Amino acid sequence: MDINSSPFTMSLPVGLLGVLLLYYALRPRAQLLLLIVVSLVFYAWLDGWFVLLAVAIAAGTFVTGLFIGASDEAGRRRWLIAGVLFNVGVLVIFKYLGLLVASGDWLLRLLRTESTLPLLQWGPRLAISFMVFNALSYLFDLWSRRSEPIRDSVTFVLFICYFPHLVAGPILRTKDLLPQLGRPRVVTGDMVISGLLLMGFGLYKKLVLADQMLPHVERVFEHADVMSWSALLRGAWLFALQLYADFSGYTDIARGCSRLLGIELPENFRWPLLATSVRDFWRRWHITLSTWWRDYLYIPLGGSRRGGWITCRNVMITMTIAGLWHGAEWTFVLWGALHGLLLVVGRLWRSWRPAAETKELRGAAWAGAVLGTFVLLTPTWVLFRARSFGVAADYLRGLCTLRGGLSAFAVSDLALVVAFGGLVLLTDWLKRPDELAASHTSSKWRIYGRGILMGMLAVHFILTREDREAAFIYARF
């Protein structure tokens, strides 16, 4: 069943209410068992295969962790390699095997050899990348002795299978969740209110903003070979906004739901639409993923410790693999490589102009940097959304050649982007006090003004919500 299908979304509030009432009545240990059952039922409802994969990943990683903790240095290395190969193997089989077979088939045809490779039709299992990365972070933390082996199987299974975050993140580390599972969880009134508001804002961003942008984006990308450059620009920029509203909306729902359970998930977005450079963008976008790649790949490769060109190489390797993580398509690999190239160019610029790194941007300079970064990232969004290199080539060709001429520019295209962008930023501004479950100490006019604007968003939700089923974009990663 699709996570955004009508039966699922209609059943979710009732099911969540029932789980919460039972959860609050149970002792801490029983709460963990309840959450495991709810997580497995949740996955079974959405994707029956995922339950088996979840149990296999949890069991395999749990046992491997115990052996790492009980072994000498050589044994620790062997068990780490075994655990990594197991988890990566699961990821390759259930996410990338179709891509590998299709690529092999294409290569055989290119060499004028009759292909006998069977083309696989299955797609990746629901959000398997997030679960595997949770498991790998645990193994890497054991190896580096940043954490100790977890000997409680109940706590560990919940760490791997915890349902609110696994569909689309955030990616959790050992330090993010395990300490909270090992102690009694307290839920205050402020946590309930802020959790419900976070979920409400997330639903608004997903069901209203992202889903309303979807048909505009689909129309442009499906006819990229004939659209004017103005329409193509609108489609790429609306997709950037749609992806952010969709992805951050799910994160808000996951964080709000967890807060109702007395569990705090890490922040995953920090105003990425206001990034002033590509490097700044990755400090604000999908923070738990970018820090995961930094700590477990970029730094082990040498980071920035071995000179400029080695650093550039490490950036390119990290971002290219990060692109592949996003999807089993070569367009994602090129997307990651392009981001790596932009980061390398930015690094070379800062090494040539050191003052650019420390200069604080204000006013028009800041606005220009934000707009410039948003425009600079346009080709990357095209690669992310395009279903093939052919579609991406048609799209970028139309943009670069200004298809239709300057007369094709339509103010309505820009107005639509500005309108949706303004609503996305307004929603993020309104939910700022709910990022932390603390008492609100703002002045009365701010509280009243925020309440009025929230009421206007609620009316907008009611008036514009359509019966359209669109899955969370990052759920397929």
Short mmCIF file of C-alpha atoms in Angstrom, two decimals, residues 61-66 68 80 132-144 147-151 156 159-160 172-174 178 292 296:
data_model
loop_
_atom_site.label_atom_id
_atom_site.label_comp_id
_atom_site.label_asym_id
_atom_site.label_seq_id
_atom_site.Cartn_x
_atom_site.Cartn_y
_atom_site.Cartn_z
CA THR A 61 23.91 -6.40 12.60
CA PHE A 62 23.12 -7.21 16.24
CA VAL A 63 25.12 -10.46 16.15
CA THR A 64 27.98 -8.82 14.24
CA GLY A 65 28.15 -6.05 16.84
CA LEU A 66 28.48 -8.57 19.66
CA ILE A 68 33.11 -6.95 17.24
CA LEU A 80 33.44 -5.21 10.70
CA VAL A 132 21.07 0.08 6.09
CA PHE A 133 22.73 3.39 6.95
CA ASN A 134 21.46 3.13 10.53
CA ALA A 135 23.03 -0.33 10.77
CA LEU A 136 26.32 0.76 9.18
CA SER A 137 26.67 3.77 11.47
CA TYR A 138 26.31 1.43 14.46
CA LEU A 139 29.07 -0.87 13.14
CA PHE A 140 31.39 2.03 12.32
CA ASP A 141 30.86 3.54 15.78
CA LEU A 142 31.72 0.19 17.36
CA TRP A 143 34.87 -0.08 15.27
CA SER A 144 36.02 3.42 16.22
CA SER A 147 30.01 3.36 21.32
CA GLU A 148 29.76 0.01 23.08
CA PRO A 149 27.96 -3.10 21.75
CA ILE A 150 24.24 -3.19 22.51
CA ARG A 151 23.44 -6.44 24.30
CA PHE A 156 18.61 -2.80 19.21
CA PHE A 159 16.89 1.20 16.95
CA ILE A 160 16.96 -0.42 13.49
CA LEU A 172 19.90 8.08 12.95
CA ARG A 173 23.21 7.36 14.65
CA THR A 174 23.79 5.37 17.79
CA LEU A 178 19.86 4.45 21.73
CA TRP A 292 26.95 10.73 7.71
CA TYR A 296 32.08 7.73 7.57
#
